[in-house]
Short mmCIF file of C-alpha atoms in Angstrom, two decimals:
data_model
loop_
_atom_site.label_atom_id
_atom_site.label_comp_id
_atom_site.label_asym_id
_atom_site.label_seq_id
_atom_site.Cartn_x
_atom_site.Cartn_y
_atom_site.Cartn_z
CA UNK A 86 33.10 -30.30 43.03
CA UNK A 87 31.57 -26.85 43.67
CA UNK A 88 31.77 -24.20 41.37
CA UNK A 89 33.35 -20.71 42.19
CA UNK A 90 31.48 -18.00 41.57
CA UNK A 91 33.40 -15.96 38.72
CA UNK A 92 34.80 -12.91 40.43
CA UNK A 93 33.49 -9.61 38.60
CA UNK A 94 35.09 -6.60 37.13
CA UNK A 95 34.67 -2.98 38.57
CA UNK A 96 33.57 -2.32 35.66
CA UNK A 97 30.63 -4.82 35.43
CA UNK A 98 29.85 -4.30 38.79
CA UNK A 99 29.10 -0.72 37.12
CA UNK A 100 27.07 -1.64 34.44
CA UNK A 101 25.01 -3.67 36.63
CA UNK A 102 24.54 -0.54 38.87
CA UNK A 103 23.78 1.59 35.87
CA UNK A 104 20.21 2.74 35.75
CA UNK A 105 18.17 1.03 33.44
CA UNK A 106 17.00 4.20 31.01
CA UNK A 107 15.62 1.80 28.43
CA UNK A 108 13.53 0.25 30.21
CA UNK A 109 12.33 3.84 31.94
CA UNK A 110 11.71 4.74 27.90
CA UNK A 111 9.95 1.36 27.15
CA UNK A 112 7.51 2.05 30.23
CA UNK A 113 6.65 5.67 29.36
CA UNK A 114 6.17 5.00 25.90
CA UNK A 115 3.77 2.24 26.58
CA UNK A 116 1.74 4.35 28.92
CA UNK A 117 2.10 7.77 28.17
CA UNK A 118 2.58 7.76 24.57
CA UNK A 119 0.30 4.55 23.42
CA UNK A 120 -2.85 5.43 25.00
CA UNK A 121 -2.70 9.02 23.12
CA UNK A 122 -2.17 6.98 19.77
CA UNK A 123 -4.94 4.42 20.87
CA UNK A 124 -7.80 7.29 21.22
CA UNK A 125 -6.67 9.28 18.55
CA UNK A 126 -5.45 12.86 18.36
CA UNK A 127 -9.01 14.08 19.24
CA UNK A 128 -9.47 12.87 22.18
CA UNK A 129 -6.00 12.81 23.32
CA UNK A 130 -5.97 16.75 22.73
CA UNK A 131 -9.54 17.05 25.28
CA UNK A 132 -7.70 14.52 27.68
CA UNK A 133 -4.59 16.81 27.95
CA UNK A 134 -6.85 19.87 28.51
CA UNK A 135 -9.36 18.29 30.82
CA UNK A 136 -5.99 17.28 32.86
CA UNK A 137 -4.12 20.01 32.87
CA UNK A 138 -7.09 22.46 33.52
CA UNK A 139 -8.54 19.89 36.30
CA UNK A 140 -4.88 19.89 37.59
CA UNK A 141 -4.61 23.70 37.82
CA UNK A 142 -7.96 23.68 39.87
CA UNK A 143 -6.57 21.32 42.45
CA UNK A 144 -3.47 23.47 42.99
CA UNK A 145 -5.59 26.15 43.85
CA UNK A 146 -7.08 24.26 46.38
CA UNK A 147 -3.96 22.71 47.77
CA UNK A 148 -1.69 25.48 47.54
CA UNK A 149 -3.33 27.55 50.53
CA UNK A 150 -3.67 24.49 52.69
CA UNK A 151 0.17 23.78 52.08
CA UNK A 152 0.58 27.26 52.57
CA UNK A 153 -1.40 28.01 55.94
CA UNK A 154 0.96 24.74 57.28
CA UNK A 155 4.10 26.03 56.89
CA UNK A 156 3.68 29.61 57.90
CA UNK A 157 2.18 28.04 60.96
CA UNK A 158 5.90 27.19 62.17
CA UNK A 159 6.81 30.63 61.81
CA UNK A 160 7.36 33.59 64.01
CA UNK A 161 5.59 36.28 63.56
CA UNK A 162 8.10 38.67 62.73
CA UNK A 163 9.56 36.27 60.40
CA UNK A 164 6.28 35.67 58.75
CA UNK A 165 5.92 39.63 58.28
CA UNK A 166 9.20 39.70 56.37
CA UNK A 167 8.95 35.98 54.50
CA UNK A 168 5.63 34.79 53.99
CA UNK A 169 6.49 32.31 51.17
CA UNK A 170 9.71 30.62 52.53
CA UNK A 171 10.22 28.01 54.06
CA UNK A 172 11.36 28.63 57.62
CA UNK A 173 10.48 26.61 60.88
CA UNK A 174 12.13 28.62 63.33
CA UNK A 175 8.95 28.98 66.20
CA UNK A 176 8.65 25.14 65.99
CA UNK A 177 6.01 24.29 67.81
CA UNK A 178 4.92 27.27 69.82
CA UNK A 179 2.51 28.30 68.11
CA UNK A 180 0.36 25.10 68.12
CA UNK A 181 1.16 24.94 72.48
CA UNK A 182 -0.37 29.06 72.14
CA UNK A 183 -3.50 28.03 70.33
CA UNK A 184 -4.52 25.33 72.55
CA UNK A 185 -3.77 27.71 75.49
CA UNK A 186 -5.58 30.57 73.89
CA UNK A 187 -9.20 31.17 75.48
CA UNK A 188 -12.31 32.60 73.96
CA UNK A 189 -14.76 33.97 77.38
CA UNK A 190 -12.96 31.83 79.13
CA UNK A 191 -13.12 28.95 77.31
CA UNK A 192 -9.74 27.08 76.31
CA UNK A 193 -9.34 25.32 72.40
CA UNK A 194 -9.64 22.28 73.90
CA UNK A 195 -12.91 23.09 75.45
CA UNK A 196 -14.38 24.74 72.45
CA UNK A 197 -13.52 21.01 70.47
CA UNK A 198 -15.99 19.23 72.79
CA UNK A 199 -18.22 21.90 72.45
CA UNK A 200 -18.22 21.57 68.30
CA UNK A 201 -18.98 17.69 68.56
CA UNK A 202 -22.02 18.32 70.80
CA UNK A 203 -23.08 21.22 68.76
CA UNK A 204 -22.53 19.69 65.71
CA UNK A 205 -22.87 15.95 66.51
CA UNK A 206 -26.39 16.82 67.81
CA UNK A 207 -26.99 18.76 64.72
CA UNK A 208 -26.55 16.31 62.22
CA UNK A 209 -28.52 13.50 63.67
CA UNK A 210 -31.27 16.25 64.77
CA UNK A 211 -30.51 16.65 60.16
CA UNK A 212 -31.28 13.10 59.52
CA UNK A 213 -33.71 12.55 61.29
CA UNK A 214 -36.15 15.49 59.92
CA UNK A 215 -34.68 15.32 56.21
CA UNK A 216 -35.19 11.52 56.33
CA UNK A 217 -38.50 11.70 57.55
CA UNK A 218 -39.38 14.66 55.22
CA UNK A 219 -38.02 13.17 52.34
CA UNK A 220 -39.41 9.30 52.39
CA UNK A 221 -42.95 10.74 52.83
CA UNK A 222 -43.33 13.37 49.98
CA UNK A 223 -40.87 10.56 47.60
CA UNK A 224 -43.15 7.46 48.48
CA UNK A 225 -46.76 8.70 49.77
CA UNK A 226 -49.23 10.78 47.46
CA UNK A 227 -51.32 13.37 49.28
CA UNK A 228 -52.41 16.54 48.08
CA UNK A 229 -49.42 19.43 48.17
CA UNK A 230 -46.99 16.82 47.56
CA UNK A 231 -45.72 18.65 44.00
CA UNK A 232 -46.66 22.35 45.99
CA UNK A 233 -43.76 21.13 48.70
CA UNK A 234 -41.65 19.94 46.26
CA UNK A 235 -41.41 23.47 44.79
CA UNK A 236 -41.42 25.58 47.71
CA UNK A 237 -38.21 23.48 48.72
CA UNK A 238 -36.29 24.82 45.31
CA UNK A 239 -37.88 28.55 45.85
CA UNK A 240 -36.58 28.56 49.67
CA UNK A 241 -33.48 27.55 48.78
CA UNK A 242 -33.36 30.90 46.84
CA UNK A 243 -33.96 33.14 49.66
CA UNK A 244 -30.73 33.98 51.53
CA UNK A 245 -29.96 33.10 54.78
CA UNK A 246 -29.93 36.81 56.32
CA UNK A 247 -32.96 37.30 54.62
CA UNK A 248 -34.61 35.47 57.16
CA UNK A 249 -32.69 36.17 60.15
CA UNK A 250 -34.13 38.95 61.76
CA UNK A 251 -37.67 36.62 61.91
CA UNK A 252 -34.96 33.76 62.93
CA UNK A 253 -34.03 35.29 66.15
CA UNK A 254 -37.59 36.27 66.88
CA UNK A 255 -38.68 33.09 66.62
CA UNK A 256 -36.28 31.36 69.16
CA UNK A 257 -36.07 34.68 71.68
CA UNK A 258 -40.21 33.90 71.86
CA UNK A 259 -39.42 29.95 72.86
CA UNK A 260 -37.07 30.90 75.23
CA UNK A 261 -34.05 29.19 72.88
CA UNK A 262 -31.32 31.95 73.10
CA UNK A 263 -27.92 30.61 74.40
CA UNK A 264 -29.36 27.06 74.72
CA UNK A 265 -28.11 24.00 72.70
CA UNK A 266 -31.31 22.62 71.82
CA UNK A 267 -31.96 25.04 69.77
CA UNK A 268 -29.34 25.20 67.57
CA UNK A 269 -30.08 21.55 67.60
CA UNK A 270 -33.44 23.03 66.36
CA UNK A 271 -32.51 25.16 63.97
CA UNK A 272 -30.09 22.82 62.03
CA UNK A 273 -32.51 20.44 62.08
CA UNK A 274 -34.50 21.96 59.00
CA UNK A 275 -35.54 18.66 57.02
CA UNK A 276 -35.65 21.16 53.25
CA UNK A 277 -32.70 22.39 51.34
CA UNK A 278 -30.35 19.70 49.53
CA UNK A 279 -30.04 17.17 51.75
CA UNK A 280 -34.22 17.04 51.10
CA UNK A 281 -33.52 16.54 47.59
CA UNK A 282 -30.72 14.12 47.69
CA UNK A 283 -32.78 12.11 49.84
CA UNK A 284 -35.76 12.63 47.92
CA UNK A 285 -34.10 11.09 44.78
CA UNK A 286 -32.61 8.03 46.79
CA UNK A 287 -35.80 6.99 48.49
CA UNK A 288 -37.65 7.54 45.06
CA UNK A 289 -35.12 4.61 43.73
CA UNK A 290 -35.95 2.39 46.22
CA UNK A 291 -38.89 -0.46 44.87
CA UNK A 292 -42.12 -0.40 46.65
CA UNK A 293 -42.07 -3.85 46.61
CA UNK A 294 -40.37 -4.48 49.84
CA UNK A 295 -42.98 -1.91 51.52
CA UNK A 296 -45.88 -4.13 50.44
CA UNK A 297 -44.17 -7.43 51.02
CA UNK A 298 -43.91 -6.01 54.59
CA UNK A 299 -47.29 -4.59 54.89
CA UNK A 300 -48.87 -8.39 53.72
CA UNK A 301 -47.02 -9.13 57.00
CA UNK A 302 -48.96 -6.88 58.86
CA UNK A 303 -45.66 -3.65 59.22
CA UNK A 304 -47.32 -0.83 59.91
CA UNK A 305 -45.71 2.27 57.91
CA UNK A 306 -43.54 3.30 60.88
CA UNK A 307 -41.90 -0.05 61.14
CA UNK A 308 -41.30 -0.11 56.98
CA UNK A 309 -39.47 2.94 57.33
CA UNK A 310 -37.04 2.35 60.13
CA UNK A 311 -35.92 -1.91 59.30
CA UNK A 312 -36.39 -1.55 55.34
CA UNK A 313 -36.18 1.86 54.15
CA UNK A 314 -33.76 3.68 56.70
CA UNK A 315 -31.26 0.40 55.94
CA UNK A 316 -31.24 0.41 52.27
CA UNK A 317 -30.67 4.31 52.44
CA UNK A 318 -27.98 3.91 54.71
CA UNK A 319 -24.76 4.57 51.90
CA UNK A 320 -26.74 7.57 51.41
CA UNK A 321 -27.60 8.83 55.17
CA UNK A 322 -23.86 8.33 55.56
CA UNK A 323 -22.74 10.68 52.88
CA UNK A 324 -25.53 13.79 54.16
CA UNK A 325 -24.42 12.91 57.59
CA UNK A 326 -21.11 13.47 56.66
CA UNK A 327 -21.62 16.72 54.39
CA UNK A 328 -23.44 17.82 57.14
CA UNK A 329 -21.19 17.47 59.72
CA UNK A 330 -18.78 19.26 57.60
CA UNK A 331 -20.58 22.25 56.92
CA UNK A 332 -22.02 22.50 60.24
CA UNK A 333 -18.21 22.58 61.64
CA UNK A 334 -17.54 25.78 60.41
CA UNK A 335 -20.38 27.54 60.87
CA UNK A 336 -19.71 30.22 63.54
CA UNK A 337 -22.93 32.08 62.99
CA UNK A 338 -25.67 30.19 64.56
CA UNK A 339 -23.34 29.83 67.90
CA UNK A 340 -22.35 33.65 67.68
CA UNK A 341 -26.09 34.35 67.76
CA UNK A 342 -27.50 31.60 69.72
CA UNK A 343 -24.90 29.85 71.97
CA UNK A 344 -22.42 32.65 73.70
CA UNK A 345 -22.31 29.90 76.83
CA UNK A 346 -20.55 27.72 74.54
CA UNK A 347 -18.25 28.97 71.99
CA UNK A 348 -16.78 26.60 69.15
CA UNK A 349 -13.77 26.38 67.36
CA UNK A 350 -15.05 28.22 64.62
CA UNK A 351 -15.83 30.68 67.20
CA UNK A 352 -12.82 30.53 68.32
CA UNK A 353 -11.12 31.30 65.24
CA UNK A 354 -13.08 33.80 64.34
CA UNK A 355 -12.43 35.73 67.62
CA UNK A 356 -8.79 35.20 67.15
CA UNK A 357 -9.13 36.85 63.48
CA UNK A 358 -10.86 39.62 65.18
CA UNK A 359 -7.71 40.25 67.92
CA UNK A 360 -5.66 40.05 64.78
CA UNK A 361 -6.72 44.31 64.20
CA UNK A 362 -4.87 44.85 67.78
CA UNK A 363 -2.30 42.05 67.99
CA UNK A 364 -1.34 40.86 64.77
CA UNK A 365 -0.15 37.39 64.98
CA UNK A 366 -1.12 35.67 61.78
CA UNK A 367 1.04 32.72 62.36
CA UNK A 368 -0.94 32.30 65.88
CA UNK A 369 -4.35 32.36 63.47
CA UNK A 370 -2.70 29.77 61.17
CA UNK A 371 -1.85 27.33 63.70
CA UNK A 372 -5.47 27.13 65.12
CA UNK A 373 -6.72 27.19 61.40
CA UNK A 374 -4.45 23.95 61.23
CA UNK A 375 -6.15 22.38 64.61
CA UNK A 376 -9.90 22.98 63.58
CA UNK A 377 -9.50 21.48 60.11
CA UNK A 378 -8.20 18.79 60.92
CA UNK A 379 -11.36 16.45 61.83
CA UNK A 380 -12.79 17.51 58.36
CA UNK A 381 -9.75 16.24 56.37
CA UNK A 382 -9.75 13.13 58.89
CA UNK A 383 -13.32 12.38 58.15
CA UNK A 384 -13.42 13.05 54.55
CA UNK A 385 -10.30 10.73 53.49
CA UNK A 386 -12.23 7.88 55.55
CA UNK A 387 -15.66 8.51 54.11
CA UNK A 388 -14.14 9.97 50.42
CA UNK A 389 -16.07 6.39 48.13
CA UNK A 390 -18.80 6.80 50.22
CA UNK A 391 -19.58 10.21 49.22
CA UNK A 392 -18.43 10.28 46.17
CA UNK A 393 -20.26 6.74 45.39
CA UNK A 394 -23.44 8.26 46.85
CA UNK A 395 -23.71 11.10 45.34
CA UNK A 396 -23.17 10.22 41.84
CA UNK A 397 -25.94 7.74 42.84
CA UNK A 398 -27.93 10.01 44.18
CA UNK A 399 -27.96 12.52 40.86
CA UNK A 400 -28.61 9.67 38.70
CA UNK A 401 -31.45 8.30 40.14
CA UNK A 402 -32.67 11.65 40.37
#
């Protein structure tokens, strides 16, 4: 015959419900208190103020970004009067205003095509001059190697406007101005730190392969593009990357050189500038929102691979 399943109390029914706070205690005892007791009251006192000091530094960082979100939702007024609740009463309006909003003539939309050519053709024009720059002065020796080496760390030194005046010069004389090959051009500089991260990568690489090659009859051009370019690939990824996210929000070189084709951080920055006449900070916000998104997109897929690489990169260094 079958057996009946016993019929229950309320009241064990209730137990049975009851949240399990022992086993909550059992669980934070073995891994929050243990692992204190296991290193020793030393270390456990540096963990807790690594942590807590590391964890301050990321709320810093995250706060604003959290911040500039939610006052995006807001109406202007509102966000004169409240700029720390949380109120969503402008929905999406503002986000429909920033895509409609036009920089000489150009619409949001427009101006995000225009940043991937801009600064898609930047960072390949990037990798392709620091790569080549890089591999020759980490695996050839010619006289000035060492001299290039060290004018590499003395320009990085020199400021930016420094040099601008002689900058403009330059590309007004090859006929450059308000043409996209030349900010192509000019972000293709092979120095700076993407040189020197390079520099150490390639001078971890073994030689080995390069002569195994050239007993084959490679010729050096062939070496560097099937063995070195794809064993420094992690690395080309993570400057490529970098790179790209740099260049993004660089409004400069496009102010001065490209006023056919604005960008979005063109764009923003001549919506920052309308914010003197027509304040409408929420409007700003939104379109903050829209151009940062690709960089938070592309970092969270390429996070290990920078990170890895970079770590790498200072180690073999």
């Amino acid at each position: 015959m079958e057996k009946k399943p016993e019929n229950t109390s309320g009241s064990e029914q209730a137990a049975a419900k009851k949240f399990d706070w022992a086993h909550v205690k059992t669980w934070l005892f073995e891994h929050c208190v243990m692992p204190f007791r296991r290193a020793g009251w030393k270390k456990s006192v540096l963990f807790s103020i690594v942590f807590v000091f590391f964890a301050f530094y990321a709320f810093t960082i995250l706060y604003p970004f959290f911040w500039m979100v939610l006052n995006s939702f807001k109406d202007p007024v509102v966000f004169g009067l409240d700029k720390l609740g949380l109120n969503f009463d402008a929905g999406f309006s503002n986000y429909v205003n920033a895509f409609q909003y036009k920089v000489k003539g150009t619409s949001v939309a427009m101006m995000y095509l225009n940043s991937f050519l801009v600064v898609g053709g930047g960072v390949l024009a990037t990798l392709i001059s620091c790569s080549l720059a890089s591999y020759t002065v980490a695996k050839y020796k010619f006289r000035g190697r060492g001299i290039i080496y060290n004018v590499v760390i003395v320009a990085m030194l020199v400021p930016i406007v420094g040099t601008l005046p002689a900058q403009y010069r330059l590309m007004q004389n090859l006929h450059l101005i308000d043409n996209i090959v030349g900010v192509w051009f000019l972000y293709s500089g092979g120095f700076g730190f993407n040189f020197l991260f390079l520099y150490a990568y390639f001078k971890g690489i073994s030689w080995t392969y390069a002569e195994a090659a050239q007993l084959d009859g490679a010729s050096d051009f062939r070496i560097f593009i099937q063995i070195m370019i794809p064993m420094a690939k992690p690395a080309l990824t993570a400057i490529g990357v970098l790179t790209f996210m740099g260049l993004w929000g660089d409004y400069q070189t496009p102010y001065f050189y490209l006023n056919s084709m604005p960008t979005i951080a063109l764009g923003l920055k001549d919506i920052s500038d309308q914010m003197a006449y027509e304040p409408n900070y929420p409007l700003l916000l939104a379109t903050a929102v829209v151009a940062t998104v690709p960089i938070i997109l592309l970092f969270c897929v390429f996070q290990k691979t920078i990170m890895n690489n970079l770590t790498m990169g200072g180690l073999k260094g």
